[in-house]
C-alpha positions as protocol buffer text, in pm:
chain_id: "A"
residue {
  index: 1
  type: MET
  ca { x: 6346 y: 9318 z: 4294 }
}
residue {
  index: 2
  type: SER
  ca { x: 6724 y: 9362 z: 4347 }
}
residue {
  index: 3
  type: ASP
  ca { x: 6928 y: 9109 z: 4529 }
}
residue {
  index: 4
  type: PRO
  ca { x: 6973 y: 9176 z: 4907 }
}
residue {
  index: 5
  type: LYS
  ca { x: 7299 y: 9352 z: 4996 }
}
residue {
  index: 6
  type: PRO
  ca { x: 7553 y: 9101 z: 5128 }
}
residue {
  index: 7
  type: PRO
  ca { x: 7638 y: 9142 z: 5498 }
}
residue {
  index: 8
  type: GLY
  ca { x: 7948 y: 9344 z: 5589 }
}
residue {
  index: 9
  type: PRO
  ca { x: 8246 y: 9192 z: 5761 }
}
residue {
  index: 10
  type: ILE
  ca { x: 8195 y: 9086 z: 6125 }
}
residue {
  index: 11
  type: ASP
  ca { x: 8383 y: 9303 z: 6378 }
}
residue {
  index: 12
  type: PRO
  ca { x: 8534 y: 9056 z: 6631 }
}
residue {
  index: 13
  type: TRP
  ca { x: 8621 y: 9341 z: 6864 }
}
residue {
  index: 14
  type: GLY
  ca { x: 8267 y: 9468 z: 6905 }
}
residue {
  index: 15
  type: PRO
  ca { x: 8165 y: 9264 z: 7207 }
}
residue {
  index: 16
  type: LEU
  ca { x: 8492 y: 9339 z: 7380 }
}
residue {
  index: 17
  type: ARG
  ca { x: 8455 y: 9718 z: 7339 }
}
residue {
  index: 18
  type: LEU
  ca { x: 8128 y: 9691 z: 7535 }
}
residue {
  index: 19
  type: ALA
  ca { x: 8318 y: 9555 z: 7829 }
}
residue {
  index: 20
  type: THR
  ca { x: 8611 y: 9795 z: 7859 }
}
residue {
  index: 21
  type: THR
  ca { x: 8700 y: 10161 z: 7809 }
}
residue {
  index: 22
  type: ALA
  ca { x: 9044 y: 10053 z: 7678 }
}
residue {
  index: 23
  type: ARG
  ca { x: 9123 y: 10141 z: 7317 }
}
residue {
  index: 24
  type: ILE
  ca { x: 9121 y: 9807 z: 7138 }
}
residue {
  index: 25
  type: GLY
  ca { x: 9071 y: 9699 z: 6779 }
}
residue {
  index: 26
  type: LEU
  ca { x: 9087 y: 10058 z: 6649 }
}
residue {
  index: 27
  type: GLY
  ca { x: 9140 y: 9949 z: 6288 }
}
residue {
  index: 28
  type: ARG
  ca { x: 9333 y: 10149 z: 6035 }
}
residue {
  index: 29
  type: ARG
  ca { x: 9303 y: 10365 z: 5726 }
}
residue {
  index: 30
  type: GLY
  ca { x: 9592 y: 10279 z: 5504 }
}
residue {
  index: 31
  type: ASP
  ca { x: 9902 y: 10293 z: 5716 }
}
residue {
  index: 32
  type: ALA
  ca { x: 9745 y: 10503 z: 5992 }
}
residue {
  index: 33
  type: MET
  ca { x: 9472 y: 10483 z: 6253 }
}
residue {
  index: 34
  type: PRO
  ca { x: 9125 y: 10609 z: 6159 }
}
residue {
  index: 35
  type: LEU
  ca { x: 9086 y: 10984 z: 6199 }
}
residue {
  index: 36
  type: GLN
  ca { x: 8809 y: 10948 z: 6463 }
}
residue {
  index: 37
  type: SER
  ca { x: 9032 y: 10731 z: 6676 }
}
residue {
  index: 38
  type: VAL
  ca { x: 9316 y: 10980 z: 6651 }
}
residue {
  index: 39
  type: LEU
  ca { x: 9095 y: 11272 z: 6751 }
}
residue {
  index: 40
  type: GLU
  ca { x: 8949 y: 11082 z: 7041 }
}
residue {
  index: 41
  type: PHE
  ca { x: 9303 y: 10995 z: 7165 }
}
residue {
  index: 42
  type: GLN
  ca { x: 9413 y: 11353 z: 7139 }
}
residue {
  index: 43
  type: ALA
  ca { x: 9107 y: 11477 z: 7327 }
}
residue {
  index: 44
  type: ALA
  ca { x: 9172 y: 11222 z: 7609 }
}
residue {
  index: 45
  type: HIS
  ca { x: 9536 y: 11322 z: 7628 }
}
residue {
  index: 46
  type: ALA
  ca { x: 9444 y: 11692 z: 7652 }
}
residue {
  index: 47
  type: LYS
  ca { x: 9187 y: 11612 z: 7924 }
}
residue {
  index: 48
  type: ALA
  ca { x: 9451 y: 11422 z: 8122 }
}
residue {
  index: 49
  type: ARG
  ca { x: 9698 y: 11706 z: 8095 }
}
residue {
  index: 50
  type: ASP
  ca { x: 9437 y: 11953 z: 8209 }
}
residue {
  index: 51
  type: ALA
  ca { x: 9361 y: 11740 z: 8512 }
}
residue {
  index: 52
  type: VAL
  ca { x: 9727 y: 11736 z: 8615 }
}
residue {
  index: 53
  type: HIS
  ca { x: 9780 y: 12106 z: 8578 }
}
residue {
  index: 54
  type: ALA
  ca { x: 9443 y: 12245 z: 8692 }
}
residue {
  index: 55
  type: PRO
  ca { x: 9452 y: 12420 z: 9029 }
}
residue {
  index: 56
  type: LEU
  ca { x: 9220 y: 12303 z: 9305 }
}
residue {
  index: 57
  type: ASP
  ca { x: 8941 y: 12547 z: 9389 }
}
residue {
  index: 58
  type: VAL
  ca { x: 8982 y: 12522 z: 9762 }
}
residue {
  index: 59
  type: GLU
  ca { x: 8696 y: 12765 z: 9848 }
}
residue {
  index: 60
  type: ALA
  ca { x: 8451 y: 12567 z: 9634 }
}
residue {
  index: 61
  type: LEU
  ca { x: 8562 y: 12238 z: 9786 }
}
residue {
  index: 62
  type: ALA
  ca { x: 8531 y: 12380 z: 10140 }
}
residue {
  index: 63
  type: ALA
  ca { x: 8177 y: 12491 z: 10055 }
}
residue {
  index: 64
  type: ALA
  ca { x: 8093 y: 12146 z: 9923 }
}
residue {
  index: 65
  type: LEU
  ca { x: 8225 y: 12002 z: 10252 }
}
residue {
  index: 66
  type: GLY
  ca { x: 7964 y: 12206 z: 10438 }
}
residue {
  index: 67
  type: GLY
  ca { x: 7899 y: 12076 z: 10788 }
}
residue {
  index: 68
  type: HIS
  ca { x: 8264 y: 11996 z: 10849 }
}
residue {
  index: 69
  type: GLU
  ca { x: 8532 y: 12218 z: 10993 }
}
residue {
  index: 70
  type: VAL
  ca { x: 8802 y: 12261 z: 10723 }
}
residue {
  index: 71
  type: LEU
  ca { x: 9169 y: 12331 z: 10768 }
}
residue {
  index: 72
  type: THR
  ca { x: 9354 y: 12448 z: 10454 }
}
residue {
  index: 73
  type: LEU
  ca { x: 9717 y: 12335 z: 10435 }
}
residue {
  index: 74
  type: ALA
  ca { x: 9994 y: 12313 z: 10178 }
}
residue {
  index: 75
  type: SER
  ca { x: 10302 y: 12107 z: 10110 }
}
residue {
  index: 76
  type: GLU
  ca { x: 10657 y: 12242 z: 10074 }
}
residue {
  index: 77
  type: ALA
  ca { x: 10613 y: 12256 z: 9698 }
}
residue {
  index: 78
  type: PRO
  ca { x: 10552 y: 12623 z: 9625 }
}
residue {
  index: 79
  type: ASP
  ca { x: 10385 y: 12577 z: 9284 }
}
residue {
  index: 80
  type: ARG
  ca { x: 10258 y: 12312 z: 9045 }
}
residue {
  index: 81
  type: ALA
  ca { x: 10574 y: 12296 z: 8839 }
}
residue {
  index: 82
  type: THR
  ca { x: 10790 y: 12230 z: 9144 }
}
residue {
  index: 83
  type: TYR
  ca { x: 10536 y: 11976 z: 9275 }
}
residue {
  index: 84
  type: LEU
  ca { x: 10564 y: 11773 z: 8949 }
}
residue {
  index: 85
  type: ARG
  ca { x: 10945 y: 11787 z: 8950 }
}
residue {
  index: 86
  type: ARG
  ca { x: 10997 y: 11731 z: 9321 }
}
residue {
  index: 87
  type: PRO
  ca { x: 10769 y: 11458 z: 9460 }
}
residue {
  index: 88
  type: ASP
  ca { x: 10964 y: 11472 z: 9790 }
}
residue {
  index: 89
  type: LEU
  ca { x: 10840 y: 11826 z: 9861 }
}
residue {
  index: 90
  type: GLY
  ca { x: 10480 y: 11718 z: 9816 }
}
residue {
  index: 91
  type: ARG
  ca { x: 10519 y: 11466 z: 10097 }
}
residue {
  index: 92
  type: ARG
  ca { x: 10599 y: 11728 z: 10363 }
}
residue {
  index: 93
  type: LEU
  ca { x: 10401 y: 12012 z: 10512 }
}
residue {
  index: 94
  type: SER
  ca { x: 10503 y: 12371 z: 10464 }
}
residue {
  index: 95
  type: PRO
  ca { x: 10626 y: 12556 z: 10773 }
}
residue {
  index: 96
  type: THR
  ca { x: 10311 y: 12766 z: 10781 }
}
residue {
  index: 97
  type: SER
  ca { x: 10095 y: 12457 z: 10772 }
}
residue {
  index: 98
  type: ILE
  ca { x: 10296 y: 12300 z: 11061 }
}
residue {
  index: 99
  type: GLU
  ca { x: 10222 y: 12614 z: 11264 }
}
residue {
  index: 100
  type: THR
  ca { x: 9852 y: 12585 z: 11183 }
}
residue {
  index: 101
  type: LEU
  ca { x: 9839 y: 12227 z: 11303 }
}
residue {
  index: 102
  type: ALA
  ca { x: 10042 y: 12313 z: 11617 }
}
residue {
  index: 103
  type: ASN
  ca { x: 9742 y: 12516 z: 11735 }
}
residue {
  index: 104
  type: ALA
  ca { x: 9484 y: 12256 z: 11644 }
}
residue {
  index: 105
  type: GLU
  ca { x: 9297 y: 12020 z: 11876 }
}
residue {
  index: 106
  type: THR
  ca { x: 9442 y: 11670 z: 11890 }
}
residue {
  index: 107
  type: GLY
  ca { x: 9333 y: 11316 z: 11978 }
}
residue {
  index: 108
  type: PHE
  ca { x: 9110 y: 11164 z: 11709 }
}
residue {
  index: 109
  type: ASP
  ca { x: 9022 y: 10821 z: 11577 }
}
residue {
  index: 110
  type: ILE
  ca { x: 9058 y: 10926 z: 11217 }
}
residue {
  index: 111
  type: ALA
  ca { x: 9163 y: 11231 z: 11016 }
}
residue {
  index: 112
  type: PHE
  ca { x: 9056 y: 11284 z: 10655 }
}
residue {
  index: 113
  type: VAL
  ca { x: 9297 y: 11463 z: 10425 }
}
residue {
  index: 114
  type: VAL
  ca { x: 9164 y: 11576 z: 10086 }
}
residue {
  index: 115
  type: ALA
  ca { x: 9466 y: 11624 z: 9859 }
}
residue {
  index: 116
  type: ASP
  ca { x: 9480 y: 11753 z: 9502 }
}
residue {
  index: 117
  type: GLY
  ca { x: 9742 y: 11498 z: 9405 }
}
residue {
  index: 118
  type: LEU
  ca { x: 9776 y: 11451 z: 9030 }
}
residue {
  index: 119
  type: SER
  ca { x: 9413 y: 11532 z: 8942 }
}
residue {
  index: 120
  type: ALA
  ca { x: 9246 y: 11828 z: 9103 }
}
residue {
  index: 121
  type: THR
  ca { x: 8955 y: 11750 z: 8866 }
}
residue {
  index: 122
  type: ALA
  ca { x: 8900 y: 11420 z: 9047 }
}
residue {
  index: 123
  type: VAL
  ca { x: 8900 y: 11592 z: 9387 }
}
residue {
  index: 124
  type: ALA
  ca { x: 8658 y: 11865 z: 9280 }
}
residue {
  index: 125
  type: GLN
  ca { x: 8413 y: 11618 z: 9141 }
}
residue {
  index: 126
  type: ASN
  ca { x: 8428 y: 11332 z: 9383 }
}
residue {
  index: 127
  type: ALA
  ca { x: 8586 y: 11418 z: 9716 }
}
residue {
  index: 128
  type: ALA
  ca { x: 8294 y: 11588 z: 9888 }
}
residue {
  index: 129
  type: PRO
  ca { x: 8024 y: 11329 z: 9817 }
}
residue {
  index: 130
  type: LEU
  ca { x: 8262 y: 11047 z: 9903 }
}
residue {
  index: 131
  type: LEU
  ca { x: 8364 y: 11202 z: 10233 }
}
residue {
  index: 132
  type: HIS
  ca { x: 7999 y: 11268 z: 10326 }
}
residue {
  index: 133
  type: ALA
  ca { x: 7916 y: 10902 z: 10253 }
}
residue {
  index: 134
  type: ALA
  ca { x: 8214 y: 10784 z: 10463 }
}
residue {
  index: 135
  type: VAL
  ca { x: 8130 y: 11009 z: 10762 }
}
residue {
  index: 136
  type: ARG
  ca { x: 7771 y: 10876 z: 10765 }
}
residue {
  index: 137
  type: ARG
  ca { x: 7915 y: 10535 z: 10826 }
}
residue {
  index: 138
  type: LEU
  ca { x: 8177 y: 10642 z: 11081 }
}
residue {
  index: 139
  type: GLY
  ca { x: 7983 y: 10909 z: 11277 }
}
residue {
  index: 140
  type: ASP
  ca { x: 8034 y: 10723 z: 11603 }
}
residue {
  index: 141
  type: LEU
  ca { x: 8413 y: 10781 z: 11580 }
}
residue {
  index: 142
  type: ARG
  ca { x: 8600 y: 11098 z: 11678 }
}
residue {
  index: 143
  type: ILE
  ca { x: 8673 y: 11259 z: 11342 }
}
residue {
  index: 144
  type: ALA
  ca { x: 8927 y: 11541 z: 11304 }
}
residue {
  index: 145
  type: PRO
  ca { x: 8858 y: 11860 z: 11111 }
}
residue {
  index: 146
  type: VAL
  ca { x: 8883 y: 11790 z: 10741 }
}
residue {
  index: 147
  type: VAL
  ca { x: 9222 y: 11891 z: 10598 }
}
residue {
  index: 148
  type: VAL
  ca { x: 9229 y: 12022 z: 10238 }
}
residue {
  index: 149
  type: ALA
  ca { x: 9592 y: 12008 z: 10116 }
}
residue {
  index: 150
  type: THR
  ca { x: 9735 y: 12153 z: 9802 }
}
residue {
  index: 151
  type: GLN
  ca { x: 10042 y: 12037 z: 9604 }
}
residue {
  index: 152
  type: ALA
  ca { x: 10012 y: 11723 z: 9817 }
}
residue {
  index: 153
  type: ARG
  ca { x: 10126 y: 11363 z: 9782 }
}
residue {
  index: 154
  type: VAL
  ca { x: 9986 y: 11063 z: 9974 }
}
residue {
  index: 155
  type: ALA
  ca { x: 10260 y: 11071 z: 10241 }
}
residue {
  index: 156
  type: LEU
  ca { x: 10163 y: 11420 z: 10342 }
}
residue {
  index: 157
  type: GLY
  ca { x: 9879 y: 11256 z: 10538 }
}
residue {
  index: 158
  type: ASP
  ca { x: 10138 y: 11106 z: 10771 }
}
residue {
  index: 159
  type: ASP
  ca { x: 10254 y: 11450 z: 10887 }
}
residue {
  index: 160
  type: VAL
  ca { x: 9890 y: 11558 z: 10925 }
}
residue {
  index: 161
  type: GLY
  ca { x: 9779 y: 11254 z: 11111 }
}
residue {
  index: 162
  type: ALA
  ca { x: 10073 y: 11268 z: 11350 }
}
residue {
  index: 163
  type: ALA
  ca { x: 10018 y: 11639 z: 11423 }
}
residue {
  index: 164
  type: LEU
  ca { x: 9649 y: 11584 z: 11498 }
}
residue {
  index: 165
  type: GLY
  ca { x: 9718 y: 11278 z: 11708 }
}
residue {
  index: 166
  type: ALA
  ca { x: 9495 y: 11062 z: 11489 }
}
residue {
  index: 167
  type: ARG
  ca { x: 9496 y: 10682 z: 11515 }
}
residue {
  index: 168
  type: LEU
  ca { x: 9420 y: 10664 z: 11141 }
}
residue {
  index: 169
  type: VAL
  ca { x: 9458 y: 10893 z: 10849 }
}
residue {
  index: 170
  type: ALA
  ca { x: 9257 y: 10857 z: 10524 }
}
residue {
  index: 171
  type: VAL
  ca { x: 9395 y: 11052 z: 10229 }
}
residue {
  index: 172
  type: LEU
  ca { x: 9143 y: 11117 z: 9948 }
}
residue {
  index: 173
  type: ILE
  ca { x: 9365 y: 11211 z: 9651 }
}
residue {
  index: 174
  type: GLY
  ca { x: 9340 y: 11268 z: 9281 }
}
residue {
  index: 175
  type: GLU
  ca { x: 9497 y: 10971 z: 9099 }
}
residue {
  index: 176
  type: ARG
  ca { x: 9729 y: 11003 z: 8801 }
}
residue {
  index: 177
  type: PRO
  ca { x: 9498 y: 11053 z: 8498 }
}
residue {
  index: 178
  type: GLY
  ca { x: 9485 y: 10791 z: 8235 }
}
residue {
  index: 179
  type: LEU
  ca { x: 9360 y: 10803 z: 7877 }
}
residue {
  index: 180
  type: SER
  ca { x: 9028 y: 10637 z: 7977 }
}
residue {
  index: 181
  type: VAL
  ca { x: 8944 y: 10848 z: 8281 }
}
residue {
  index: 182
  type: ALA
  ca { x: 9100 y: 11164 z: 8423 }
}
residue {
  index: 183
  type: GLU
  ca { x: 8864 y: 11201 z: 8720 }
}
residue {
  index: 184
  type: SER
  ca { x: 8960 y: 10899 z: 8936 }
}
residue {
  index: 185
  type: LEU
  ca { x: 8996 y: 10940 z: 9308 }
}
residue {
  index: 186
  type: GLY
  ca { x: 9200 y: 10720 z: 9539 }
}
residue {
  index: 187
  type: ILE
  ca { x: 9177 y: 10660 z: 9912 }
}
residue {
  index: 188
  type: TYR
  ca { x: 9489 y: 10567 z: 10117 }
}
residue {
  index: 189
  type: LEU
  ca { x: 9434 y: 10446 z: 10479 }
}
residue {
  index: 190
  type: THR
  ca { x: 9723 y: 10433 z: 10727 }
}
residue {
  index: 191
  type: PHE
  ca { x: 9722 y: 10329 z: 11087 }
}
residue {
  index: 192
  type: ASP
  ca { x: 9941 y: 10520 z: 11336 }
}
residue {
  index: 193
  type: PRO
  ca { x: 10047 y: 10781 z: 11078 }
}
residue {
  index: 194
  type: LEU
  ca { x: 10411 y: 10893 z: 11116 }
}
residue {
  index: 195
  type: ARG
  ca { x: 10661 y: 11031 z: 10867 }
}
residue {
  index: 196
  type: GLY
  ca { x: 10846 y: 10749 z: 10699 }
}
residue {
  index: 197
  type: ARG
  ca { x: 10555 y: 10502 z: 10670 }
}
residue {
  index: 198
  type: ARG
  ca { x: 10595 y: 10273 z: 10376 }
}
residue {
  index: 199
  type: ASP
  ca { x: 10336 y: 10220 z: 10100 }
}
residue {
  index: 200
  type: SER
  ca { x: 10313 y: 9858 z: 10219 }
}
residue {
  index: 201
  type: GLU
  ca { x: 10165 y: 9997 z: 10544 }
}
residue {
  index: 202
  type: ARG
  ca { x: 9871 y: 10152 z: 10369 }
}
residue {
  index: 203
  type: ASN
  ca { x: 9544 y: 10015 z: 10227 }
}
residue {
  index: 204
  type: CYS
  ca { x: 9428 y: 10165 z: 9897 }
}
residue {
  index: 205
  type: ILE
  ca { x: 9082 y: 10194 z: 9743 }
}
residue {
  index: 206
  type: SER
  ca { x: 9119 y: 10324 z: 9387 }
}
residue {
  index: 207
  type: ASN
  ca { x: 8911 y: 10418 z: 9082 }
}
residue {
  index: 208
  type: VAL
  ca { x: 8641 y: 10607 z: 9267 }
}
residue {
  index: 209
  type: HIS
  ca { x: 8438 y: 10825 z: 9037 }
}
residue {
  index: 210
  type: SER
  ca { x: 8088 y: 10873 z: 8898 }
}
residue {
  index: 211
  type: LEU
  ca { x: 8173 y: 10781 z: 8538 }
}
residue {
  index: 212
  type: GLY
  ca { x: 8164 y: 10403 z: 8569 }
}
residue {
  index: 213
  type: GLY
  ca { x: 8418 y: 10356 z: 8848 }
}
residue {
  index: 214
  type: LEU
  ca { x: 8363 y: 10254 z: 9210 }
}
residue {
  index: 215
  type: SER
  ca { x: 8059 y: 10439 z: 9340 }
}
residue {
  index: 216
  type: TYR
  ca { x: 8071 y: 10665 z: 9647 }
}
residue {
  index: 217
  type: GLU
  ca { x: 7853 y: 10426 z: 9843 }
}
residue {
  index: 218
  type: GLN
  ca { x: 8067 y: 10123 z: 9750 }
}
residue {
  index: 219
  type: ALA
  ca { x: 8385 y: 10305 z: 9832 }
}
residue {
  index: 220
  type: ALA
  ca { x: 8248 y: 10430 z: 10164 }
}
residue {
  index: 221
  type: ASP
  ca { x: 8140 y: 10073 z: 10255 }
}
residue {
  index: 222
  type: LYS
  ca { x: 8489 y: 9947 z: 10188 }
}
residue {
  index: 223
  type: LEU
  ca { x: 8649 y: 10232 z: 10373 }
}
residue {
  index: 224
  type: ALA
  ca { x: 8425 y: 10196 z: 10677 }
}
residue {
  index: 225
  type: TRP
  ca { x: 8506 y: 9821 z: 10699 }
}
residue {
  index: 226
  type: LEU
  ca { x: 8879 y: 9885 z: 10671 }
}
residue {
  index: 227
  type: VAL
  ca { x: 8866 y: 10167 z: 10932 }
}
residue {
  index: 228
  type: ARG
  ca { x: 8693 y: 9955 z: 11189 }
}
residue {
  index: 229
  type: GLU
  ca { x: 8914 y: 9653 z: 11130 }
}
residue {
  index: 230
  type: ALA
  ca { x: 9228 y: 9871 z: 11145 }
}
residue {
  index: 231
  type: LEU
  ca { x: 9118 y: 10023 z: 11476 }
}
residue {
  index: 232
  type: LYS
  ca { x: 9041 y: 9675 z: 11612 }
}
residue {
  index: 233
  type: ARG
  ca { x: 9359 y: 9505 z: 11493 }
}
residue {
  index: 234
  type: GLY
  ca { x: 9604 y: 9799 z: 11506 }
}
residue {
  index: 235
  type: VAL
  ca { x: 9733 y: 9754 z: 11152 }
}
residue {
  index: 236
  type: THR
  ca { x: 9682 y: 9862 z: 10790 }
}
residue {
  index: 237
  type: GLY
  ca { x: 9854 y: 9765 z: 10468 }
}
residue {
  index: 238
  type: VAL
  ca { x: 9966 y: 9413 z: 10383 }
}
residue {
  index: 239
  type: ALA
  ca { x: 9868 y: 9304 z: 10739 }
}
residue {
  index: 240
  type: LEU
  ca { x: 9505 y: 9394 z: 10677 }
}
residue {
  index: 241
  type: LYS
  ca { x: 9342 y: 9202 z: 10392 }
}
residue {
  index: 242
  type: GLU
  ca { x: 8997 y: 9276 z: 10255 }
}
residue {
  index: 243
  type: ASP
  ca { x: 8739 y: 8996 z: 10268 }
}
residue {
  index: 244
  type: GLU
  ca { x: 8369 y: 8975 z: 10193 }
}
residue {
  index: 245
  type: GLY
  ca { x: 8302 y: 9227 z: 10465 }
}
residue {
  index: 246
  type: ALA
  ca { x: 8493 y: 9484 z: 10274 }
}
residue {
  index: 247
  type: THR
  ca { x: 8377 y: 9413 z: 9922 }
}
residue {
  index: 248
  type: ARG
  ca { x: 8009 y: 9366 z: 10015 }
}
residue {
  index: 249
  type: ILE
  ca { x: 7958 y: 9131 z: 9725 }
}
residue {
  index: 250
  type: ASP
  ca { x: 7609 y: 9046 z: 9851 }
}
residue {
  index: 251
  type: GLY
  ca { x: 7498 y: 9400 z: 9777 }
}
residue {
  index: 252
  type: ALA
  ca { x: 7442 y: 9489 z: 10137 }
}
residue {
  index: 253
  type: SER
  ca { x: 7553 y: 9826 z: 10275 }
}
residue {
  index: 254
  type: ALA
  ca { x: 7748 y: 9905 z: 10586 }
}
residue {
  index: 255
  type: PRO
  ca { x: 7549 y: 10069 z: 10868 }
}
residue {
  index: 256
  type: VAL
  ca { x: 7477 y: 10435 z: 10795 }
}
residue {
  index: 257
  type: LEU
  ca { x: 7448 y: 10672 z: 11088 }
}
residue {
  index: 258
  type: GLU
  ca { x: 7202 y: 10951 z: 11029 }
}
């Protein structure tokens, strides 16, 4: 009988790879990275670029938001190329959109703005189920028609919230794609939305997606807690800190209104 084959070298990075999607301990082949690692990196990079440049299918999103009145608006950026070069234009509503909101009903507790941001892919995959989950927890509030905004940045929600007379605005927006995930959605909550609000006046819930990120139910729990605390205290941002009621570390869920 032949001698048993000696064990191969121990990979010290193996346990860490199970705990993160980051690219660690890739190894090398000669002076370069292994071919498989190079191909995986190139595929992730292409996916991220596609997420940035892909247009949002507004009709499909509106259909997925069934049960909610939807207003379709746009920023001052006329196209994707301009949007990427001129962030300032993505923060302001187009003249046509301003006219649309001028004829809309006003006076709401909260307005939801679904914005394509830097990943229309994230919005297409995650915005509708997240919004449905949030509304189930906030159904006792006066909720404005859902706004779907294209070529939009976070601050566009300030214009929308002000025009609708909303006490709060929650912007669901595609986050900048990374090389680990290109489908991550963020939520930005602002009390008393007005043009010129600073980022420090907003609360952010990030990394919402179905591929290992924050789940829709977890994100909706966090958002519902923040919304009710913001309405009670009259603040968001650095003045409103999350505590156990927001993170729900005991596994409990916020009340869901059927």
